[in-house]
mmCIF file of C-alpha atoms in Angstrom:
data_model
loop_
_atom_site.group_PDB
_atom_site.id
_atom_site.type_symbol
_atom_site.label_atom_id
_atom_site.label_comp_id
_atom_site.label_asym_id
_atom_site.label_seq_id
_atom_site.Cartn_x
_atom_site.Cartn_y
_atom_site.Cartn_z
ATOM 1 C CA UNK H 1094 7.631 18.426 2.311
ATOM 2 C CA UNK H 1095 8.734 16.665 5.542
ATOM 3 C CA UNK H 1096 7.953 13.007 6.945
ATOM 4 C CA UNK H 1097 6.682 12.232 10.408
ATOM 5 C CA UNK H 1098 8.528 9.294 12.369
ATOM 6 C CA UNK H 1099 8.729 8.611 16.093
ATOM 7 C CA UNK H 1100 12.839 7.725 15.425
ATOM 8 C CA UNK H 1101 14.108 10.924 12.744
ATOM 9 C CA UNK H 1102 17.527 8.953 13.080
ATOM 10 C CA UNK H 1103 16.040 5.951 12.004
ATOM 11 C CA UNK H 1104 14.541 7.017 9.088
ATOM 12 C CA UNK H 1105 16.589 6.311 6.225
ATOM 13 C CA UNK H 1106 15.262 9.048 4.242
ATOM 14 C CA UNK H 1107 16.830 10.776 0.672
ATOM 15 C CA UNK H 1108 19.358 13.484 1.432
ATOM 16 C CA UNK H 1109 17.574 16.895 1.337
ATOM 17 C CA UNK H 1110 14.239 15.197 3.161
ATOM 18 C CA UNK H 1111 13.180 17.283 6.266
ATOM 19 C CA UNK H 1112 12.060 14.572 8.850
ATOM 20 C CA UNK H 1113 9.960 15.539 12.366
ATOM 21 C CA UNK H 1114 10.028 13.445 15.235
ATOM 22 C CA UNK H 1115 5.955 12.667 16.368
ATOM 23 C CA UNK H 1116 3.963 10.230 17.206
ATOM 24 C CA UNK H 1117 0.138 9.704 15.796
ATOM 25 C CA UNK H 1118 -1.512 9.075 18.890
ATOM 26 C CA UNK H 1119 1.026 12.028 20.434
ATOM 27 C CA UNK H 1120 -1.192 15.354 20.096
ATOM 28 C CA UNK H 1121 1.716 17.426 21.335
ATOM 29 C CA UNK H 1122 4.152 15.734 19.372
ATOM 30 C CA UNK H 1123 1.843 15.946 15.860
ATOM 31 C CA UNK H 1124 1.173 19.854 17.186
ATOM 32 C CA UNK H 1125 4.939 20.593 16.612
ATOM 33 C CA UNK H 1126 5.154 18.647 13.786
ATOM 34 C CA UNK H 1127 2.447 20.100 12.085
ATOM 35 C CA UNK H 1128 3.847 23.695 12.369
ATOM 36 C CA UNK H 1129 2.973 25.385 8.818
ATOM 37 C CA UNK H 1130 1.842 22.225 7.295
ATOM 38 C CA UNK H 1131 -1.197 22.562 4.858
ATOM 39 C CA UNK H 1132 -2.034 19.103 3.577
ATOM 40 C CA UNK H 1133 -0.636 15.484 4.590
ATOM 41 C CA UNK H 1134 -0.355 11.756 3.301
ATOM 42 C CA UNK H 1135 -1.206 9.391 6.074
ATOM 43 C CA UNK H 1136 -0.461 6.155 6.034
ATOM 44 C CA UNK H 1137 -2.066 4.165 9.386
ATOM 45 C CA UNK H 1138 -1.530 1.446 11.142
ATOM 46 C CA UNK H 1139 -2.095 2.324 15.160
ATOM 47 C CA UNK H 1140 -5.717 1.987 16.315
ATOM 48 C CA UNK H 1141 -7.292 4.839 18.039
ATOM 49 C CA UNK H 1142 -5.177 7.692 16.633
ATOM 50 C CA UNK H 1143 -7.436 9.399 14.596
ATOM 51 C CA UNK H 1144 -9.195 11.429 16.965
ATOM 52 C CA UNK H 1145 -5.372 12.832 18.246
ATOM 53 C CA UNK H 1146 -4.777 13.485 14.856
ATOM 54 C CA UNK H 1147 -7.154 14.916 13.101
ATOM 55 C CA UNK H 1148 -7.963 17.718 16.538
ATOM 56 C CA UNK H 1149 -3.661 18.192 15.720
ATOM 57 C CA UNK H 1150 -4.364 18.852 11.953
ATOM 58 C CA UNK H 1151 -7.645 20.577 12.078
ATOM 59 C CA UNK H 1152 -6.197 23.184 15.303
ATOM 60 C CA UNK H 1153 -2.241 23.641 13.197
ATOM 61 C CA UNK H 1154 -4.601 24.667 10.246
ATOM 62 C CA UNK H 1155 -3.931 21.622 8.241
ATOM 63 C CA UNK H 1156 -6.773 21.575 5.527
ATOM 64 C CA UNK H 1157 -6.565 18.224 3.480
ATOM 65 C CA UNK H 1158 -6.004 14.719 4.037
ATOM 66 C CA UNK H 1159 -4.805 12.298 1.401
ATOM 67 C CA UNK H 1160 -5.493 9.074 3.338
ATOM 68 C CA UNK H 1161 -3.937 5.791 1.620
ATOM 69 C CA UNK H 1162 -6.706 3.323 2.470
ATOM 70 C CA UNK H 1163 -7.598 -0.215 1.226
ATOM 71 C CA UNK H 1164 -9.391 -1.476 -1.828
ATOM 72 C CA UNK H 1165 -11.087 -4.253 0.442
ATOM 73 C CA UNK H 1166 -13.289 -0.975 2.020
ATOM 74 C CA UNK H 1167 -17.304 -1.566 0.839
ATOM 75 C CA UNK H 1168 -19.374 1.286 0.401
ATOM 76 C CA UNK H 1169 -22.225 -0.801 -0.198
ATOM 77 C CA UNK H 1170 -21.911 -3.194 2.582
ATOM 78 C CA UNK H 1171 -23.193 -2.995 5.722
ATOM 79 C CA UNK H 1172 -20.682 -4.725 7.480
ATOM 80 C CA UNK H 1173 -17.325 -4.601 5.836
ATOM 81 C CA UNK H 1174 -16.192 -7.942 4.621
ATOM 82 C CA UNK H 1175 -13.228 -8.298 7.102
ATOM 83 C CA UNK H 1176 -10.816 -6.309 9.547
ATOM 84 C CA UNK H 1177 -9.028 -4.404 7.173
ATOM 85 C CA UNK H 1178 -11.669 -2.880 5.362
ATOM 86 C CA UNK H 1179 -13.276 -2.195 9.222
ATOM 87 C CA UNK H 1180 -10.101 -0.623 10.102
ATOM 88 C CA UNK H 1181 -9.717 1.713 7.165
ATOM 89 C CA UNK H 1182 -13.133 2.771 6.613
ATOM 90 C CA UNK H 1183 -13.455 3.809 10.159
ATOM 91 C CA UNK H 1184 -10.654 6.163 9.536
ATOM 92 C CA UNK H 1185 -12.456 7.217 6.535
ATOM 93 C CA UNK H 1186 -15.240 8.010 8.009
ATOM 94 C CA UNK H 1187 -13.541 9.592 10.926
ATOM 95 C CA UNK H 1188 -11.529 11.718 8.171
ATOM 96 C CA UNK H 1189 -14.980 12.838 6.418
ATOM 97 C CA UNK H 1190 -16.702 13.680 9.525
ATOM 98 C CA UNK H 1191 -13.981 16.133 10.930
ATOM 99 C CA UNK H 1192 -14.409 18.652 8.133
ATOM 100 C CA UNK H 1193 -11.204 18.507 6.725
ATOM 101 C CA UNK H 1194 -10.327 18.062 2.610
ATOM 102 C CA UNK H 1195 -9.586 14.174 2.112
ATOM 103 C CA UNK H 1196 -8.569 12.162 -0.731
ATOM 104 C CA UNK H 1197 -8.781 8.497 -0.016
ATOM 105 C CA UNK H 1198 -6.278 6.144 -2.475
ATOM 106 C CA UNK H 1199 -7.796 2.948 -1.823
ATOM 107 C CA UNK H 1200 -4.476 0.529 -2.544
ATOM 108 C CA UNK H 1201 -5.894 -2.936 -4.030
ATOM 109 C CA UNK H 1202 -5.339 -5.800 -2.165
ATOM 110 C CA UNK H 1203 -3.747 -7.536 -5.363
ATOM 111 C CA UNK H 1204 -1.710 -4.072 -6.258
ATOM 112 C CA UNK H 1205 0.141 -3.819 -2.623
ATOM 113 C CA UNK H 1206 3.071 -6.404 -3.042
ATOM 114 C CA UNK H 1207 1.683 -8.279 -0.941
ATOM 115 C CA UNK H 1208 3.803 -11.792 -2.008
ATOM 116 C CA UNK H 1209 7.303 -9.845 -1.375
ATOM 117 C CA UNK H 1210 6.476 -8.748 2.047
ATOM 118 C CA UNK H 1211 4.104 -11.531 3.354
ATOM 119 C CA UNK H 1212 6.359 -14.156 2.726
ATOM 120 C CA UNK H 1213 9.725 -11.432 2.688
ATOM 121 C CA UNK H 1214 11.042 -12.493 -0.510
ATOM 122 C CA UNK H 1215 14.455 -10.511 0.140
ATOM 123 C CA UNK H 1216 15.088 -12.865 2.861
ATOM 124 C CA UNK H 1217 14.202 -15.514 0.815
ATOM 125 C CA UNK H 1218 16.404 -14.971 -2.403
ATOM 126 C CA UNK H 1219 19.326 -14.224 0.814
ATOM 127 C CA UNK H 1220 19.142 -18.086 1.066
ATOM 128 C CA UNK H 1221 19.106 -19.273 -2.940
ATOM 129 C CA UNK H 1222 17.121 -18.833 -6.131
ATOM 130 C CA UNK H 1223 13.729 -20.727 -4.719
ATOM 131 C CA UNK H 1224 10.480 -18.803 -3.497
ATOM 132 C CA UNK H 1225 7.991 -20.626 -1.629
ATOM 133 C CA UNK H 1226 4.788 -19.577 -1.235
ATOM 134 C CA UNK H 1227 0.909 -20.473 -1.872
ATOM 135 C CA UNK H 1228 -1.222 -20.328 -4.861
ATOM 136 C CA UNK H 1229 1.470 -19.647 -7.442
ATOM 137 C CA UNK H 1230 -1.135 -18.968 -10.652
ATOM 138 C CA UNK H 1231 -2.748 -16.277 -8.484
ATOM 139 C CA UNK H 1232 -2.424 -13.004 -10.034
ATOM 140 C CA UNK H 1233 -1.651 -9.192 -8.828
ATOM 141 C CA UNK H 1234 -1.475 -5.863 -10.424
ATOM 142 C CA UNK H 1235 1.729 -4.621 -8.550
ATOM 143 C CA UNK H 1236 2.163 -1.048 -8.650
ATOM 144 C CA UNK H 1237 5.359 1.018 -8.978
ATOM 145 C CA UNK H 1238 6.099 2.719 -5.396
ATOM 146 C CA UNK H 1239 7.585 5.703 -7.293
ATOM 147 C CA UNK H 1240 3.785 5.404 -9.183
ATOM 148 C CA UNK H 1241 1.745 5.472 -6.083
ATOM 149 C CA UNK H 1242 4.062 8.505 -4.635
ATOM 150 C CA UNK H 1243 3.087 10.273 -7.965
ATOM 151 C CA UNK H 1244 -0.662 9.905 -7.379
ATOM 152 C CA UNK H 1245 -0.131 10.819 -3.441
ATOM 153 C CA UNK H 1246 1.279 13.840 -4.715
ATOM 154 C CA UNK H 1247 -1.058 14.832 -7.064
ATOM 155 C CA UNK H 1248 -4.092 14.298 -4.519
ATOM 156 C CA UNK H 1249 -1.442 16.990 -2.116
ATOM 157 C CA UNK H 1250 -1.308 19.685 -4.193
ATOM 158 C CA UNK H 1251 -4.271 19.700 -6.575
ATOM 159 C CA UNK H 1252 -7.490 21.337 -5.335
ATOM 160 C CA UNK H 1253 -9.726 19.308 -7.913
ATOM 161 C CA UNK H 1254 -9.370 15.868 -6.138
ATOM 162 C CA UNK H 1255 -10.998 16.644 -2.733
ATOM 163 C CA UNK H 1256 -13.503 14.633 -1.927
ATOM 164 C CA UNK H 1257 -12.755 11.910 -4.565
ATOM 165 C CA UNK H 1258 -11.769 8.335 -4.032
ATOM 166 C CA UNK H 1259 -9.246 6.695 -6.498
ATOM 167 C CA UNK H 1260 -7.794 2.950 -6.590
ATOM 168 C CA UNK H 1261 -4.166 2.867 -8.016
ATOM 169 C CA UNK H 1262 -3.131 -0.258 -9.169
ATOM 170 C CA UNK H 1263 -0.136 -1.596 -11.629
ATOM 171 C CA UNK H 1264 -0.612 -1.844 -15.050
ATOM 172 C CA UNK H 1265 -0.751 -5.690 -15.746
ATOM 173 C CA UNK H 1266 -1.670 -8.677 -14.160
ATOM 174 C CA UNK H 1267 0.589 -11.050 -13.341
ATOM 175 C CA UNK H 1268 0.869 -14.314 -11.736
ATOM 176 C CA UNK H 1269 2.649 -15.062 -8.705
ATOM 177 C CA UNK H 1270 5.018 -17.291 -11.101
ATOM 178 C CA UNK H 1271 5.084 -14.402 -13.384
ATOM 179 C CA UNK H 1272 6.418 -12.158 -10.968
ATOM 180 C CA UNK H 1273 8.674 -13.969 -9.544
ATOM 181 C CA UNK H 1274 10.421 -14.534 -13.295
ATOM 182 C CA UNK H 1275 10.617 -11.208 -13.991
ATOM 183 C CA UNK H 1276 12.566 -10.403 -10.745
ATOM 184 C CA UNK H 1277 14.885 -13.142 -11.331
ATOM 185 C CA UNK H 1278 15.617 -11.517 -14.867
ATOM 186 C CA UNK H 1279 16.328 -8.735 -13.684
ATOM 187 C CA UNK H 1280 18.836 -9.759 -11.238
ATOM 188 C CA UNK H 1281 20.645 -12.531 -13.464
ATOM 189 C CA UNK H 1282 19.219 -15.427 -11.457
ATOM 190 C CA UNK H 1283 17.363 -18.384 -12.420
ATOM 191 C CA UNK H 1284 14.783 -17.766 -9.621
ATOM 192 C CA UNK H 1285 12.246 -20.393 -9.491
ATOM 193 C CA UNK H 1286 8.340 -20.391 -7.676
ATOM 194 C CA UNK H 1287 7.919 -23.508 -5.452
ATOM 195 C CA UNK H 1288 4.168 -23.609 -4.019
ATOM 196 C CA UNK H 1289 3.269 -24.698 -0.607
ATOM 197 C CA UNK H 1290 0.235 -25.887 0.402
ATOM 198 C CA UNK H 1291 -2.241 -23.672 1.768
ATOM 199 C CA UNK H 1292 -2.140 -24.468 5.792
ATOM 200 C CA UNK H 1293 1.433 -24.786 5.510
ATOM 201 C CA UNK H 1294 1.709 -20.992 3.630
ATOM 202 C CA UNK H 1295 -0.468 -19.987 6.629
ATOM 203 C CA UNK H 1296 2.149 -20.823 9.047
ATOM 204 C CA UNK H 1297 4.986 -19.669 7.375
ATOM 205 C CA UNK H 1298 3.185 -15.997 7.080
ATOM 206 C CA UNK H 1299 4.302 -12.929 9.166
ATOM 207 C CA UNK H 1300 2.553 -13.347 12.158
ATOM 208 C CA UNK H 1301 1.586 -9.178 11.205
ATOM 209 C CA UNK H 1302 0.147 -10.338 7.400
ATOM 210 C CA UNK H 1303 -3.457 -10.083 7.201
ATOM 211 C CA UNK H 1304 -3.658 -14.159 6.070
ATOM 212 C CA UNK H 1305 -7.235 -14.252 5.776
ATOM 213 C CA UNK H 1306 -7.818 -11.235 3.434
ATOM 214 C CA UNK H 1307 -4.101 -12.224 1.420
ATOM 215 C CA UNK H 1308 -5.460 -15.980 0.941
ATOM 216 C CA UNK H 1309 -9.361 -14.547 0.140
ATOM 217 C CA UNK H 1310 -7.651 -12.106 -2.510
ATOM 218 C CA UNK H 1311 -5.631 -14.493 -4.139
ATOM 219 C CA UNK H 1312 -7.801 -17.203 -3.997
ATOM 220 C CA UNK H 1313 -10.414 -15.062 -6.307
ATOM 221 C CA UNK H 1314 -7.547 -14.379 -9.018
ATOM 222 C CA UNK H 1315 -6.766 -17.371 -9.856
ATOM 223 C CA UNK H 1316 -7.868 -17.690 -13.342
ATOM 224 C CA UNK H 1317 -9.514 -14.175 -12.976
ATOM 225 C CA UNK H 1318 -7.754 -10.931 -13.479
ATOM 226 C CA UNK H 1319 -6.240 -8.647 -11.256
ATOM 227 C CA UNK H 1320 -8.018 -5.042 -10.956
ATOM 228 C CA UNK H 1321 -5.851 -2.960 -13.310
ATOM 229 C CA UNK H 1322 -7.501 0.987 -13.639
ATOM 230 C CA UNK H 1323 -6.284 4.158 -15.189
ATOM 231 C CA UNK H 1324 -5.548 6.053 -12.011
ATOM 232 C CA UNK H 1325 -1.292 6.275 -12.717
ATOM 233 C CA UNK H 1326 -2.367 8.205 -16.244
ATOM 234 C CA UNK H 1327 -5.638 10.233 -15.122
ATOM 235 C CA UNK H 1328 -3.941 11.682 -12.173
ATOM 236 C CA UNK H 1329 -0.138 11.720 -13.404
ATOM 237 C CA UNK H 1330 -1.066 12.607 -16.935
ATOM 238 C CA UNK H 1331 2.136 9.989 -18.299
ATOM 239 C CA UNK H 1332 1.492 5.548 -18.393
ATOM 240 C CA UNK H 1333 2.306 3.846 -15.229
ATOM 241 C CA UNK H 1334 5.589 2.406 -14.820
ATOM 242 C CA UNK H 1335 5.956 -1.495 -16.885
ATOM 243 C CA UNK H 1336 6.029 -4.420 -15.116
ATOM 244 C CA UNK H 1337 9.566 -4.913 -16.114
ATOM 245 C CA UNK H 1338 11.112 -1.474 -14.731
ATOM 246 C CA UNK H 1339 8.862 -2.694 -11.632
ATOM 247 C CA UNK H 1340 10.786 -5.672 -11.838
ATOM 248 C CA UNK H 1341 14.277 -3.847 -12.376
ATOM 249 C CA UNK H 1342 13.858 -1.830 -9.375
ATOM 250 C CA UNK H 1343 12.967 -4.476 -6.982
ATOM 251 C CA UNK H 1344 15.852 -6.265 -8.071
ATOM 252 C CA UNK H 1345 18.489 -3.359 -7.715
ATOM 253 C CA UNK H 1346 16.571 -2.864 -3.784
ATOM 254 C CA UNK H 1347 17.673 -6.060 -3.048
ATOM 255 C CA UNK H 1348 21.203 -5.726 -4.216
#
């Protein structure tokens, strides 16, 4: 296996990892890169690349695309419900139409993290043992990384999940509060969860965090669970990672 970046020196990869230098909306670039490749993850975030990419993969003899998309995608809808969902399910349909294999592992909103990086916890805990952000008895489902790279994997290299659409997720909901404590544990700390108010979390958000879809999603789990489904086991064939070695691993990230 090999990863595509546009800066191989950059990438901080594990020893042993073959890394290509490309670019998504680069057909040249994503020619070379695809050199004897015969199935890729793809992970988006440029607009307008797909049609670069998938005339790279489709003419290199690439024959399946595991596409990690959003679980805020509608098949029912006629409009999808925001710009996320717009954004991903024009790739999937892009992805469909070109003839190509595809596997789409549609991430849940309340499965992705979003609290650490929206409101970059690491820097946070840099400062002291407080966490500020909004709507503290909203819940998640936080997957595992090493989880979701186990059901990427699967979808690479086993025929009998083309054409199927899966939605990882952790195994446990968990509030905001919740997940915050468990961190803390695992890194010695008393770490406490101090809420701001909602216009004053909107302001303090990346300026790249998608703050109406974050606030919609959490917003709706408060005091209602967080999607948690079977993919990790189905697809993996072992139990998804706990919450606490989720917790553990975070923690020994940050130190």
């Amino acid at each position: 296996m090999c990863a595509l970046t546009r800066d191989p020196a950059k990438a901080n990869l594990p020893a042993g990892a073959e890394v290509v230098s490309g670019d998504l909306s680069d057909l040249q670039s994503l020619s070379a890169a695809f050199k004897d490749v015969s199935a890729v993850f793809l992970l988006a975030a440029v607009p307008g690349f797909a049609p670069a990419f998938l005339k790279a993969a489709k003419d290199a003899g690439v024959h399946r695309i595991v596409f990690q998309s959003s679980g805020a995608v509608d098949d029912n809808a006629d409009e999808q419900p925001n710009d996320v969902a717009a954004f991903h399910h024009d790739i999937e349909r892009a992805i469909q139409e070109s003839g190509l294999e595809w596997t789409f592992l549609r991430l849940e909103v309340a499965s992705a993290d979003v609290l650490q990086w929206a409101f970059d916890v690491p820097g946070q805990l840099m400062a002291g043992d407080i966490v500020r952000g909004p709507y503290g008895e909203a819940v998640g489902s936080p997957i595992h990384p090493a989880d979701f790279a186990a059901v990427a994997i699967v979808a690479l290299t086993e025929d009998e999940h083309a054409g199927k659409i899966y939605h990882p997720t952790g195994p446990k909901s968990l509030t905001h509060i919740e997940q915050i404590k468990l961190i803390g544990e695992a890194l010695g700390r008393p770490l406490r969860y101090e809420e701001l108010e909602p216009e004053a979390a909107r302001q303090a958000i990346s300026p790249y965090a998608p703050a109406d879809l974050l606030f919609a999603t959490w917003e709706k789990h408060i005091g209602t669970p967080a999607p948690v489904t079977d993919t990790v086991e189905r697809l993996t064939g072992r139990p998804p990672r706990s919450v606490v070695q989720w917790a553990a691993d975070y923690a020994a990230n940050l130190r």
